Coordinates of C-alpha atoms in Angstrom, one line a residue:
X3 CA -28.9 57.1 40.7
X4 CA -28.2 53.4 41.0
X5 CA -27.0 51.5 37.9
X6 CA -25.5 48.2 36.8
X7 CA -21.8 48.8 35.9
X8 CA -18.5 47.2 35.2
X9 CA -15.1 48.9 35.4
X10 CA -13.3 46.3 33.3
X11 CA -14.1 43.4 31.0
X12 CA -14.1 39.9 32.4
X13 CA -16.2 37.3 34.2
X14 CA -19.3 37.7 36.4
X15 CA -17.3 39.3 39.1
X16 CA -16.9 42.6 37.2
X17 CA -20.6 43.3 37.3
X18 CA -21.6 45.6 40.1
X19 CA -24.6 47.7 41.1
X20 CA -24.2 51.1 42.8
X21 CA -24.0 54.8 42.5
X22 CA -23.6 56.4 39.1
X23 CA -24.1 60.0 37.9
X24 CA -27.6 61.0 36.8
X25 CA -27.7 61.2 33.0
X26 CA -27.8 64.5 31.2
X27 CA -30.6 64.8 28.7
X28 CA -29.7 66.0 25.2
X29 CA -31.9 68.0 22.9
X30 CA -33.1 64.9 21.1
X31 CA -33.3 62.6 24.1
X32 CA -35.9 61.7 26.7
X33 CA -35.2 60.8 30.3
X34 CA -36.8 57.5 31.2
X35 CA -37.6 56.4 34.7
X36 CA -36.7 52.7 34.2
X37 CA -39.2 50.3 35.6
X38 CA -37.6 47.1 34.2
X39 CA -34.8 45.9 32.0
X40 CA -33.9 42.6 30.3
X41 CA -30.7 40.8 29.5
X42 CA -29.5 39.6 26.1
X43 CA -26.5 37.6 25.1
X44 CA -25.2 40.9 23.8
X45 CA -24.7 41.9 27.5
X46 CA -22.6 38.9 28.0
X47 CA -20.4 39.6 25.0
X48 CA -20.0 43.3 25.9
X49 CA -19.0 42.3 29.5
X50 CA -16.4 39.9 28.2
X51 CA -15.1 42.4 25.6
X52 CA -15.6 42.2 21.8
X53 CA -12.8 42.8 19.2
X54 CA -12.8 46.4 18.2
X55 CA -15.1 47.4 21.1
X56 CA -13.6 50.4 22.9
X57 CA -15.9 51.4 25.8
X58 CA -15.5 54.2 28.2
X59 CA -15.3 52.5 31.6
X60 CA -17.1 52.3 33.9
X61 CA -19.8 51.2 31.5
X62 CA -23.6 50.9 32.1
X63 CA -24.8 48.0 30.0
X64 CA -28.3 47.0 28.8
X65 CA -30.2 47.3 25.5
X66 CA -33.7 46.4 26.7
X67 CA -35.7 48.5 29.2
X68 CA -39.1 50.1 29.7
X69 CA -40.5 52.8 31.9
X70 CA -42.0 56.3 32.1
X71 CA -40.8 59.4 30.4
X72 CA -39.8 61.9 33.1
X73 CA -38.5 64.8 30.9
X74 CA -37.7 65.5 27.3
X75 CA -35.1 67.5 25.4
X76 CA -35.8 70.8 23.6
X77 CA -36.2 69.1 20.1
X78 CA -38.3 66.2 21.2
X79 CA -41.8 65.9 19.8
X80 CA -42.4 62.2 19.6
X81 CA -42.9 61.6 23.4
X82 CA -43.7 63.7 26.4
X83 CA -43.5 63.4 30.2
X84 CA -45.8 60.6 31.5
X85 CA -45.7 58.5 28.4
X86 CA -45.1 54.7 28.9
X87 CA -42.3 53.6 26.6
X88 CA -40.0 50.8 25.8
X89 CA -36.5 51.0 24.3
X90 CA -35.7 49.9 20.7
X91 CA -31.9 49.8 21.0
X92 CA -30.8 50.6 17.5
X93 CA -29.4 54.1 16.8
X94 CA -28.7 55.4 13.3
X95 CA -27.3 58.6 11.9
X96 CA -30.3 59.5 9.7
X97 CA -28.1 61.1 7.0
X98 CA -26.0 58.4 5.3
X99 CA -27.1 56.8 2.0
X100 CA -28.7 53.8 3.7
X101 CA -30.7 55.9 6.2
X102 CA -31.9 58.1 3.3
X103 CA -33.0 54.9 1.5
X104 CA -35.1 53.8 4.6
X105 CA -32.6 51.1 5.7
X106 CA -31.4 52.4 9.1
X107 CA -30.0 49.1 10.2
X108 CA -27.5 49.4 7.4
X109 CA -26.4 52.8 8.7
X110 CA -22.6 53.3 8.3
X111 CA -22.6 54.5 11.9
X112 CA -25.1 52.1 13.4
X113 CA -24.9 51.7 17.1
X114 CA -26.7 49.7 19.7
X115 CA -27.5 51.0 23.2
X116 CA -25.5 49.2 25.8
X117 CA -23.0 47.9 23.3
X118 CA -21.5 51.0 21.7
X119 CA -23.0 53.6 24.0
X120 CA -24.2 53.9 27.6
X121 CA -26.9 51.3 28.2
X122 CA -30.2 51.4 30.1
X123 CA -29.8 49.1 33.1
X124 CA -30.1 51.9 35.6
X125 CA -32.8 53.8 37.5
X126 CA -32.7 56.6 34.9
X127 CA -31.7 56.5 31.3
X128 CA -31.3 59.2 28.7
X129 CA -32.4 57.7 25.4
X130 CA -32.7 59.2 21.9
X131 CA -36.5 59.8 21.4
X132 CA -36.4 58.0 18.1
X133 CA -35.4 54.8 20.0
X134 CA -38.6 54.7 22.0
X135 CA -41.8 52.9 21.3
X136 CA -45.2 53.4 23.0
X137 CA -46.3 50.8 25.5
X138 CA -50.1 50.4 26.1
X139 CA -51.5 50.8 29.6
X140 CA -52.4 47.1 29.9
X141 CA -48.9 45.8 29.2
X142 CA -46.8 45.0 32.3
X143 CA -43.3 46.4 32.7
X144 CA -41.5 43.1 32.6
X145 CA -43.1 42.2 29.2
X146 CA -42.5 45.6 27.8
X147 CA -38.8 45.5 28.8
X148 CA -38.2 41.9 27.6
X149 CA -39.8 42.0 24.2
X150 CA -38.2 44.7 21.9
X151 CA -34.8 43.5 21.0
X152 CA -35.6 39.8 20.4
X153 CA -38.9 40.3 18.7
X154 CA -37.8 43.1 16.4
X155 CA -34.7 41.1 15.5
X156 CA -36.6 37.9 14.8
X157 CA -39.4 39.7 12.9
X158 CA -37.0 41.4 10.5
X159 CA -34.9 38.3 10.0
X160 CA -37.9 36.0 9.2
X161 CA -40.5 38.3 7.7
X162 CA -38.5 41.0 5.9
X163 CA -35.2 39.4 5.1
X164 CA -36.2 35.7 5.1
X165 CA -39.6 36.3 3.3
X166 CA -41.1 33.3 5.0
X167 CA -44.3 32.0 3.5
X168 CA -47.2 29.8 4.9
X169 CA -46.0 26.7 3.0
X170 CA -42.4 27.0 4.3
X171 CA -40.8 24.6 6.7
X172 CA -38.7 26.5 9.2
X173 CA -36.1 25.1 11.7
X174 CA -35.3 27.4 14.6
X175 CA -32.2 26.6 16.6
X176 CA -32.0 27.5 20.3
X177 CA -35.7 27.8 20.8
X178 CA -35.2 28.4 24.5
X179 CA -33.4 31.7 24.0
X180 CA -34.8 35.1 23.4
X181 CA -34.5 35.3 19.7
X182 CA -35.3 31.6 19.3
X183 CA -38.6 31.7 21.2
X184 CA -39.6 34.8 19.3
X185 CA -38.7 33.1 15.9
X186 CA -40.8 30.0 16.8
X187 CA -43.9 32.2 17.4
X188 CA -43.4 34.3 14.3
X189 CA -43.0 31.3 12.0
X190 CA -46.0 29.7 13.5
X191 CA -48.0 32.9 13.1
X192 CA -47.2 33.1 9.4
X193 CA -48.4 29.5 9.0
X194 CA -45.1 27.6 8.6
X195 CA -44.4 24.1 9.7
X196 CA -42.0 24.8 12.6
X197 CA -39.1 22.6 13.8
X198 CA -37.3 23.7 16.9
X199 CA -34.2 22.5 18.8
X200 CA -33.8 22.6 22.6
X201 CA -31.9 20.6 25.3
X202 CA -34.3 19.4 28.0
X203 CA -37.9 18.1 28.3
X204 CA -39.3 21.3 29.8
X205 CA -37.7 23.4 27.0
X206 CA -39.0 21.1 24.3
X207 CA -42.5 21.3 25.8
X208 CA -42.3 25.1 26.0
X209 CA -41.2 25.2 22.3
X210 CA -44.2 23.1 21.3
X211 CA -46.5 25.2 23.5
X212 CA -45.3 28.3 21.6
X213 CA -46.0 26.8 18.2
X214 CA -43.3 24.3 17.2
X215 CA -44.8 21.3 15.4
X216 CA -41.6 19.2 16.0
X217 CA -39.3 19.7 19.0
X218 CA -35.8 18.2 18.6
X219 CA -33.5 17.5 21.5
X220 CA -30.1 18.4 20.1
X221 CA -28.3 16.6 23.0
X222 CA -29.9 13.3 22.1
X223 CA -29.1 13.3 18.3
X224 CA -27.6 15.3 15.6
X225 CA -30.4 17.7 14.6
X226 CA -29.6 17.6 10.9
X227 CA -30.1 13.8 11.0
X228 CA -33.4 14.2 12.7
X229 CA -34.5 16.9 10.2
X230 CA -33.7 14.5 7.3
X231 CA -35.7 11.7 9.1
X232 CA -38.7 14.0 9.7
X233 CA -38.8 15.4 6.2
X234 CA -38.2 12.2 4.3
X235 CA -34.6 13.3 3.5
X236 CA -35.8 16.6 1.8
X237 CA -34.7 19.1 4.5
X238 CA -36.4 22.3 5.5
X239 CA -36.9 25.5 3.5
X240 CA -35.4 27.8 6.2
X241 CA -33.0 27.5 9.0
X242 CA -32.7 30.2 11.7
X243 CA -29.2 29.9 13.1
X244 CA -28.0 32.5 15.7
X245 CA -25.6 30.0 17.2
X246 CA -22.8 30.2 14.6
X247 CA -19.6 28.0 14.7
X248 CA -21.1 25.1 16.6
X249 CA -24.1 24.5 14.4
X250 CA -23.3 26.1 11.0
X251 CA -22.4 22.9 9.1
X252 CA -25.4 21.1 10.5
X253 CA -27.6 24.0 9.5
X254 CA -26.5 23.8 5.9
X255 CA -27.0 20.1 5.9
X256 CA -30.6 20.6 7.2
X257 CA -31.6 22.8 4.2
X258 CA -33.6 21.5 1.2
X259 CA -32.3 22.5 -2.2
X260 CA -32.9 26.2 -2.7
X261 CA -33.2 26.7 1.0
X262 CA -32.4 29.9 3.0
X263 CA -30.1 30.1 6.1
X264 CA -31.0 33.1 8.2
X265 CA -28.5 34.5 10.8
X266 CA -28.6 37.4 13.2
X267 CA -25.8 36.3 15.6
X268 CA -23.2 33.8 16.6
X269 CA -23.3 32.9 20.3
X270 CA -20.9 30.0 19.9
X271 CA -18.4 31.9 17.7
X272 CA -18.3 34.0 14.5
X273 CA -16.0 32.0 12.2
X274 CA -17.6 28.7 11.3
X275 CA -16.3 26.2 8.7
X276 CA -18.5 26.5 5.6
X277 CA -19.0 23.8 2.9
X278 CA -19.1 26.1 -0.1
X279 CA -19.8 23.2 -2.4
X280 CA -23.1 22.6 -0.6
X281 CA -24.0 26.2 -0.9
X282 CA -23.6 26.5 -4.6
X283 CA -24.4 22.9 -5.4
X284 CA -27.8 23.1 -3.7
X285 CA -28.3 26.8 -4.6
X286 CA -28.6 27.8 -1.0
X287 CA -29.0 31.4 0.2
X288 CA -27.3 32.8 3.3
X289 CA -29.2 35.9 4.6
X290 CA -27.8 38.1 7.3
X291 CA -30.0 40.4 9.4
X292 CA -29.6 42.7 12.4
X293 CA -32.1 44.6 14.5
X294 CA -35.0 46.2 12.7
X295 CA -36.5 49.4 11.3
X296 CA -39.0 51.4 13.4
X297 CA -41.9 50.1 11.3
X298 CA -40.8 46.5 11.7
X299 CA -40.4 47.0 15.4
X300 CA -43.9 48.3 15.7
X301 CA -45.3 45.4 13.6
X302 CA -43.7 42.9 15.9
X303 CA -44.5 44.6 19.2
X304 CA -48.1 45.2 18.3
X305 CA -48.5 41.4 18.4
X306 CA -46.8 41.2 21.7
X307 CA -49.0 44.0 23.2
X308 CA -52.2 42.3 22.0
X309 CA -51.1 38.9 23.3
X310 CA -50.6 37.2 19.9
X311 CA -46.9 36.6 20.9
X312 CA -45.8 35.6 24.4
X313 CA -42.6 36.8 26.1
X314 CA -41.3 33.9 28.1
X315 CA -39.3 34.9 31.2
X316 CA -36.9 32.5 32.9
X317 CA -36.2 34.8 35.9
X318 CA -36.9 38.2 37.3
X319 CA -34.1 39.6 39.4
X320 CA -33.2 42.9 41.1
X321 CA -30.5 44.7 39.2
X322 CA -28.1 44.1 42.0
X323 CA -28.2 40.4 41.0
X324 CA -27.5 41.1 37.3
X325 CA -24.4 38.9 37.5
X326 CA -26.7 36.0 38.4
X327 CA -28.6 36.8 35.2
X328 CA -25.5 36.5 33.2
X329 CA -24.9 33.1 34.7
X330 CA -28.4 32.0 33.7
X331 CA -27.8 33.0 30.1
X332 CA -24.3 31.4 29.8
X333 CA -25.4 28.1 31.4
X334 CA -28.6 28.0 29.2
X335 CA -30.6 27.6 32.4
X336 CA -34.3 28.1 31.9
X337 CA -36.4 29.2 29.0
X338 CA -36.9 32.8 27.7
X339 CA -35.6 36.2 28.9
X340 CA -34.0 37.3 32.1
X341 CA -35.6 40.4 33.5
X342 CA -33.8 42.8 35.8
X343 CA -35.6 45.5 37.9
X344 CA -34.0 48.5 39.7
X345 CA -33.7 47.5 43.3
X346 CA -35.8 50.6 44.3
X347 CA -38.6 49.2 42.2
X348 CA -38.1 45.5 43.0
X349 CA -38.5 46.2 46.8
X350 CA -41.9 47.9 46.4

C-alpha cells in the first residue's frame, strides 16, 4: 500500500509518501479502506518529536480518517465488511480503574492513533474496532474524516468538563483552527454568548458565520483588553484556551470572578507563566480535558452528520502533498481542517 511516512523527526522535508507494508489485522481490529484523512496539530508535534515520545521509525502518522471496512478480526462484532466508518483515535486498556469507572480518557495506558501507535494516513489502516464510529450514507468522506478528533475533543471540554450553560459567556481562542471552530459552534448551540479570536478579516467573518457574537482580531489589540471593553470590565465566564504559553496570562485576565479556563492543548508551548494570585483571588477554575468517551463522540458527531455543526476545510490535498498540509497548519493559513486523500482516490 501507499502511506504517509517519516523516517526521522524534523521539518517538512521528513514527510514522504510511498510504499509501506500492508497492515496485519488483529483479532479485535478492522481493516479500513481509507477514503480520506485529516491533519491535526498533533501530526505536526509528532513529526517534530515530543519529549518522551519513542516511535518506531518509519512512522505512519494520522489520527483522523474515514473509509469502508474491508475485513474484520475474529473477535470483532461491532462492525462488518462494507460498513462506512470514521476513526475515533483514542485507545484505552479497558481494565484499569478509570476504564472500569467509565472514564477511558483517564486510562493509565491511554494512547492516540498516530501519536503513540501507527496512524491512519495510508490506503489501508488496521484500527481497533472500538475506535470506529458509524458514518451515515449521506455524509461525504472529507467531512467524515475531518470531524471526529476536533469535535469530540471540543464537546467533552465544553459540555462535559466545562459544563457550559445557556447564560454563560464563552471566549474561544484560535477560532480558525480545528478545535476552535468546533468550540464556537458547540457554545453557540448550547445558547452561550460567544466571543472568538482570529487574525484576519476572512477568519473573523467565518467565526461569526459559525456562531460567534463577537469576533476579536488578536493582532489588532490585546484580546483580554477587548474582552474587558465588551463586557463592561466583567470578563467572561469561560475561556477555551488550546494555545498555551502565548495566551495563558491573557486568558486568566479575561475571566470573570468564578470563571473557568478550559484547556485541551498548548500549541504555543506547554509551560506558561501563571498568576496564582489571580486564580485563588478570583476563585477561578482551570479544567483540563482530552479526547472523549465513545458516548461523547457519538453525541458530537450526530450533530455533524445531521448538519447542525459544519466542518470547515481550508484545503483538500492528495496524501503525497501532506508536507504542504503541515505548512498550512504551522503558518495558520486558512480556516478549518486540512484534508488529505490517498493519491489513488484523489486521482479518480
